[in-house]
Amino acid sequence: SHSNLLLPYILLLDLGILGLVTLRPWRWMTLLGLVGSLILYGIWYTKFGDESSLLLAQSSLSGIFLVFMAATTIFHIQWRRLPEPVDLLLMSLNAATYFGISYALLWDDYRSWLGGFSIILAGLYLLLAYVAMLRSHKNEQLSLFAIGIAIVFLTIAVPVQLGSSWIAVAWAAEGAVLMWLASRLRLPQLRVFSIGVFVVLLGRLYFADAIVGQDDFRPILNDMVLAFVASIAALYIASCWLRRDKTVKETWLFPVMICAANVLTLWLVSAEIVNFIDSKIIDEQLDASTRYIRNLENVRSISLVALWALYGLGLVIMGIDKKIQWMRLGGYAVQILAVGIVLTQLNHAHAMVDRDNSTPIFNCSFAAFAISVTVLYISYYLLQKPKTEIHAEETKLLPAFVLVSNFLSLWVLSAEVVTFFGSGDAKSLSLTVLWAMYAFILIMVGITWQWRWVRLGGLVLVGVAGFKLFAIDTFTLESGYRVAAYLTLGVLLLAGGFAYQRFSNVIKRFFFE
């Protein structure tokens, strides 16, 4: 029909433009020809597209695409000229518009084939990259840009053709392969593409794969585990290739990728714990009591505390062994998160630890505090060992381990006293005695091991206990409790006097150092 004559006319004009720009880099003509051809094609499809076959519409569009694919590259390949940013923009515009319009044309009838269509386009641009490099090494920039377009089409093909977590698996493999090619071929530009794929992958994991239905949750055997495990493995593999490549100048890239892999690992295991316990809570929600639900929540919280505290300790140990500061710092951060869960989710009040339904010391709150305190002390011990090499700035963090450990210890012991001692006078007296005895122990330990900050903390705590005794207990306790409080403080002061006689030289240095 006469309507179809417009399509050969468009192609004939485009071939004329191709002939001109092959001899002269008239970019304005290429842009004008591409935009004009697409406008004319749009006018034709609007008026006659319903009457014409899909084969005619798609083949005509493909003809326009191929002509301008040649128009944006042949001059540079033939004459070995470096492309300018405008040339690269025209290449991208041609590829993007062709894929977008083709996607709209083929979606209804050939949706299942669009992934293969994207792969064919990727192969076409890879062939273009090969031809450009075969012609001359001066075409390296053009070749690499064509490879970049091919990678984009490969990345698009994955979600178009696959579903669910296999998208993350495919992108993870693509990112690792690109990092391997960058190292193998000594092409740092491919490393940029690899990082881009991993960034897209992380977005996919956060917004899609991390969401798991809890009603029919299955531990380990679920799509989230598949997606995360593949991503973690790909990050570690890519990091290995990155570490082996001695030409890499971005020294920050390796620790960033390792940190990302560790974050995903911690995220995955934590999510499995949370989803498993939450699925049990949903199953029992209608029939279980409030306390039973809270016990399940406590199990979830203490599991996270144990995971994060031990994971942080593992990072510290590995950081000490490999002499990697940023790994140790990551371990400190994870341990701080564990302490945060202990204080907010597993304190006695929130965990519903009380006299009637709990046992002193043998309860979830005390166990969580004990885990955190133990891990902090182990970390401090390892960092204090003579053979341990840490930076001078890092040594300033060491007193924080002791401070936080003692704070947690005193917190949980005080909470145990408040929870399990009956009368108000007994609680108040027990707190005073506890703080005084704890302060005495701190001072003795600080003197024996020459830990200045521990000694200072003990003195501060003695002052707090003394203030409570004289300012509060004297006026609120009954006579028997008041006598016991003063006797206890007197015994501790006598012990302090004996310690002064025994360690007088050390104590003098303590006060006058």
GROMACS .gro file of N, CA and C in nm, residues 424-502:
model
  237
  424GLY      N    1   1.148  -0.275   9.986
  424GLY     CA    2   1.218  -0.156   9.938
  424GLY      C    3   1.347  -0.133  10.011
  425ASP      N    4   1.348  -0.156  10.147
  425ASP     CA    5   1.471  -0.136  10.224
  425ASP      C    6   1.579  -0.236  10.182
  426ALA      N    7   1.539  -0.361  10.157
  426ALA     CA    8   1.637  -0.462  10.116
  426ALA      C    9   1.697  -0.427   9.981
  427LYS      N   10   1.615  -0.377   9.891
  427LYS     CA   11   1.666  -0.337   9.759
  427LYS      C   12   1.766  -0.223   9.772
  428SER      N   13   1.728  -0.122   9.849
  428SER     CA   14   1.814  -0.005   9.862
  428SER      C   15   1.946  -0.041   9.927
  429LEU      N   16   1.940  -0.120  10.035
  429LEU     CA   17   2.062  -0.162  10.103
  429LEU      C   18   2.149  -0.248  10.011
  430SER      N   19   2.088  -0.340   9.940
  430SER     CA   20   2.164  -0.429   9.852
  430SER      C   21   2.232  -0.352   9.741
  431LEU      N   22   2.165  -0.249   9.688
  431LEU     CA   23   2.228  -0.168   9.584
  431LEU      C   24   2.351  -0.094   9.639
  432THR      N   25   2.337  -0.039   9.758
  432THR     CA   26   2.451   0.032   9.817
  432THR      C   27   2.569  -0.062   9.840
  433VAL      N   28   2.540  -0.180   9.895
  433VAL     CA   29   2.646  -0.277   9.921
  433VAL      C   30   2.709  -0.325   9.789
  434LEU      N   31   2.623  -0.351   9.692
  434LEU     CA   32   2.673  -0.397   9.561
  434LEU      C   33   2.767  -0.295   9.499
  435TRP      N   34   2.725  -0.168   9.496
  435TRP     CA   35   2.808  -0.065   9.434
  435TRP      C   36   2.940  -0.047   9.510
  436ALA      N   37   2.933  -0.052   9.645
  436ALA     CA   38   3.055  -0.034   9.724
  436ALA      C   39   3.152  -0.150   9.700
  437MET      N   40   3.100  -0.272   9.699
  437MET     CA   41   3.187  -0.388   9.677
  437MET      C   42   3.244  -0.387   9.535
  438TYR      N   43   3.161  -0.352   9.438
  438TYR     CA   44   3.208  -0.346   9.299
  438TYR      C   45   3.318  -0.240   9.285
  439ALA      N   46   3.298  -0.125   9.352
  439ALA     CA   47   3.398  -0.019   9.348
  439ALA      C   48   3.529  -0.066   9.411
  440PHE      N   49   3.521  -0.139   9.521
  440PHE     CA   50   3.641  -0.190   9.587
  440PHE      C   51   3.716  -0.286   9.496
  441ILE      N   52   3.643  -0.373   9.429
  441ILE     CA   53   3.706  -0.468   9.336
  441ILE      C   54   3.776  -0.393   9.223
  442LEU      N   55   3.709  -0.289   9.168
  442LEU     CA   56   3.770  -0.212   9.060
  442LEU      C   57   3.900  -0.147   9.105
  443ILE      N   58   3.900  -0.091   9.225
  443ILE     CA   59   4.020  -0.023   9.274
  443ILE      C   60   4.133  -0.124   9.292
  444MET      N   61   4.101  -0.241   9.348
  444MET     CA   62   4.205  -0.343   9.368
  444MET      C   63   4.261  -0.392   9.234
  445VAL      N   64   4.172  -0.417   9.141
  445VAL     CA   65   4.218  -0.462   9.009
  445VAL      C   66   4.301  -0.354   8.942
  446GLY      N   67   4.257  -0.230   8.951
  446GLY     CA   68   4.331  -0.121   8.890
  446GLY      C   69   4.469  -0.103   8.949
  447ILE      N   70   4.481  -0.123   9.083
  447ILE     CA   71   4.610  -0.110   9.148
  447ILE      C   72   4.701  -0.227   9.109
  448THR      N   73   4.644  -0.348   9.111
  448THR     CA   74   4.725  -0.468   9.083
  448THR      C   75   4.779  -0.467   8.942
  449TRP      N   76   4.695  -0.436   8.848
  449TRP     CA   77   4.734  -0.442   8.707
  449TRP      C   78   4.777  -0.306   8.651
  450GLN      N   79   4.778  -0.204   8.740
  450GLN     CA   80   4.820  -0.069   8.700
  450GLN      C   81   4.736  -0.014   8.585
  451TRP      N   82   4.604  -0.028   8.599
  451TRP     CA   83   4.509   0.026   8.502
  451TRP      C   84   4.449   0.154   8.561
  452ARG      N   85   4.497   0.264   8.514
  452ARG     CA   86   4.457   0.392   8.574
  452ARG      C   87   4.308   0.418   8.560
  453TRP      N   88   4.253   0.393   8.442
  453TRP     CA   89   4.111   0.424   8.420
  453TRP      C   90   4.020   0.335   8.505
  454VAL      N   91   4.064   0.211   8.532
  454VAL     CA   92   3.985   0.123   8.618
  454VAL      C   93   3.985   0.176   8.761
  455ARG      N   94   4.101   0.222   8.806
  455ARG     CA   95   4.109   0.278   8.942
  455ARG      C   96   4.021   0.403   8.954
  456LEU      N   97   4.026   0.488   8.855
  456LEU     CA   98   3.944   0.609   8.858
  456LEU      C   99   3.795   0.574   8.859
  457GLY      N  100   3.757   0.474   8.777
  457GLY     CA  101   3.617   0.433   8.777
  457GLY      C  102   3.575   0.380   8.912
  458GLY      N  103   3.664   0.306   8.980
  458GLY     CA  104   3.631   0.256   9.113
  458GLY      C  105   3.612   0.368   9.212
  459LEU      N  106   3.699   0.470   9.205
  459LEU     CA  107   3.684   0.584   9.297
  459LEU      C  108   3.553   0.658   9.273
  460VAL      N  109   3.518   0.676   9.149
  460VAL     CA  110   3.392   0.744   9.118
  460VAL      C  111   3.274   0.664   9.174
  461LEU      N  112   3.280   0.532   9.158
  461LEU     CA  113   3.170   0.449   9.207
  461LEU      C  114   3.164   0.448   9.359
  462VAL      N  115   3.280   0.453   9.427
  462VAL     CA  116   3.282   0.467   9.574
  462VAL      C  117   3.211   0.595   9.615
  463GLY      N  118   3.239   0.703   9.542
  463GLY     CA  119   3.172   0.829   9.573
  463GLY      C  120   3.021   0.820   9.555
  464VAL      N  121   2.978   0.751   9.449
  464VAL     CA  122   2.834   0.735   9.426
  464VAL      C  123   2.770   0.654   9.539
  465ALA      N  124   2.836   0.542   9.579
  465ALA     CA  125   2.782   0.459   9.687
  465ALA      C  126   2.779   0.536   9.820
  466GLY      N  127   2.888   0.612   9.848
  466GLY     CA  128   2.890   0.691   9.970
  466GLY      C  129   2.783   0.798   9.972
  467PHE      N  130   2.764   0.865   9.861
  467PHE     CA  131   2.661   0.968   9.854
  467PHE      C  132   2.523   0.907   9.877
  468LYS      N  133   2.498   0.791   9.816
  468LYS     CA  134   2.368   0.726   9.836
  468LYS      C  135   2.349   0.687   9.983
  469LEU      N  136   2.455   0.639  10.046
  469LEU     CA  137   2.444   0.597  10.186
  469LEU      C  138   2.412   0.715  10.277
  470PHE      N  139   2.487   0.824  10.265
  470PHE     CA  140   2.470   0.936  10.356
  470PHE      C  141   2.353   1.026  10.320
  471ALA      N  142   2.323   1.040  10.193
  471ALA     CA  143   2.219   1.135  10.152
  471ALA      C  144   2.081   1.071  10.140
  472ILE      N  145   2.077   0.939  10.118
  472ILE     CA  146   1.947   0.875  10.095
  472ILE      C  147   1.919   0.766  10.199
  473ASP      N  148   2.011   0.669  10.207
  473ASP     CA  149   1.985   0.554  10.295
  473ASP      C  150   1.972   0.594  10.441
  474THR      N  151   2.050   0.693  10.485
  474THR     CA  152   2.046   0.736  10.626
  474THR      C  153   1.906   0.780  10.666
  475PHE      N  154   1.832   0.838  10.573
  475PHE     CA  155   1.701   0.895  10.606
  475PHE      C  156   1.584   0.806  10.564
  476THR      N  157   1.610   0.704  10.483
  476THR     CA  158   1.498   0.623  10.433
  476THR      C  159   1.498   0.481  10.486
  477LEU      N  160   1.615   0.426  10.523
  477LEU     CA  161   1.620   0.288  10.569
  477LEU      C  162   1.578   0.276  10.716
  478GLU      N  163   1.523   0.162  10.749
  478GLU     CA  164   1.496   0.132  10.889
  478GLU      C  165   1.629   0.110  10.962
  479SER      N  166   1.623   0.111  11.096
  479SER     CA  167   1.747   0.112  11.174
  479SER      C  168   1.835  -0.009  11.147
  480GLY      N  169   1.774  -0.128  11.136
  480GLY     CA  170   1.853  -0.248  11.112
  480GLY      C  171   1.926  -0.244  10.979
  481TYR      N  172   1.857  -0.203  10.876
  481TYR     CA  173   1.919  -0.193  10.745
  481TYR      C  174   2.026  -0.083  10.743
  482ARG      N  175   1.997   0.026  10.817
  482ARG     CA  176   2.093   0.136  10.820
  482ARG      C  177   2.223   0.092  10.887
  483VAL      N  178   2.213   0.018  10.995
  483VAL     CA  179   2.332  -0.033  11.065
  483VAL      C  180   2.411  -0.125  10.973
  484ALA      N  181   2.341  -0.213  10.902
  484ALA     CA  182   2.409  -0.306  10.811
  484ALA      C  183   2.483  -0.230  10.701
  485ALA      N  184   2.422  -0.122  10.651
  485ALA     CA  185   2.486  -0.043  10.546
  485ALA      C  186   2.614   0.021  10.596
  486TYR      N  187   2.607   0.079  10.718
  486TYR     CA  188   2.727   0.144  10.770
  486TYR      C  189   2.836   0.041  10.804
  487LEU      N  190   2.796  -0.075  10.854
  487LEU     CA  191   2.895  -0.179  10.883
  487LEU      C  192   2.965  -0.225  10.756
  488THR      N  193   2.888  -0.243  10.650
  488THR     CA  194   2.947  -0.287  10.524
  488THR      C  195   3.045  -0.185  10.471
  489LEU      N  196   3.004  -0.057  10.476
  489LEU     CA  197   3.094   0.047  10.428
  489LEU      C  198   3.219   0.055  10.516
  490GLY      N  199   3.200   0.033  10.649
  490GLY     CA  200   3.315   0.037  10.738
  490GLY      C  201   3.414  -0.074  10.707
  491VAL      N  202   3.362  -0.194  10.680
  491VAL     CA  203   3.450  -0.305  10.646
  491VAL      C  204   3.528  -0.275  10.519
  492LEU      N  205   3.461  -0.220  10.421
  492LEU     CA  206   3.528  -0.187  10.295
  492LEU      C  207   3.634  -0.079  10.314
  493LEU      N  208   3.605   0.018  10.402
  493LEU     CA  209   3.704   0.122  10.428
  493LEU      C  210   3.825   0.065  10.501
  494LEU      N  211   3.798  -0.030  10.593
  494LEU     CA  212   3.910  -0.095  10.661
  494LEU      C  213   3.995  -0.174  10.561
  495ALA      N  214   3.927  -0.242  10.469
  495ALA     CA  215   4.000  -0.315  10.366
  495ALA      C  216   4.080  -0.219  10.280
  496GLY      N  217   4.023  -0.101  10.253
  496GLY     CA  218   4.096  -0.001  10.177
  496GLY      C  219   4.219   0.048  10.251
  497GLY      N  220   4.207   0.062  10.385
  497GLY     CA  221   4.324   0.102  10.463
  497GLY      C  222   4.433  -0.003  10.458
  498PHE      N  223   4.394  -0.130  10.467
  498PHE     CA  224   4.493  -0.237  10.458
  498PHE      C  225   4.561  -0.235  10.321
  499ALA      N  226   4.479  -0.213  10.217
  499ALA     CA  227   4.535  -0.208  10.082
  499ALA      C  228   4.634  -0.092  10.068
  500TYR      N  229   4.603   0.020  10.136
  500TYR     CA  230   4.695   0.134  10.129
  500TYR      C  231   4.831   0.098  10.190
  501GLN      N  232   4.827   0.028  10.304
  501GLN     CA  233   4.952  -0.013  10.366
  501GLN      C  234   5.029  -0.111  10.278
  502ARG      N  235   4.955  -0.198  10.211
  502ARG     CA  236   5.019  -0.302  10.130
  502ARG      C  237   5.074  -0.246  10.000
   0.00000   0.00000   0.00000
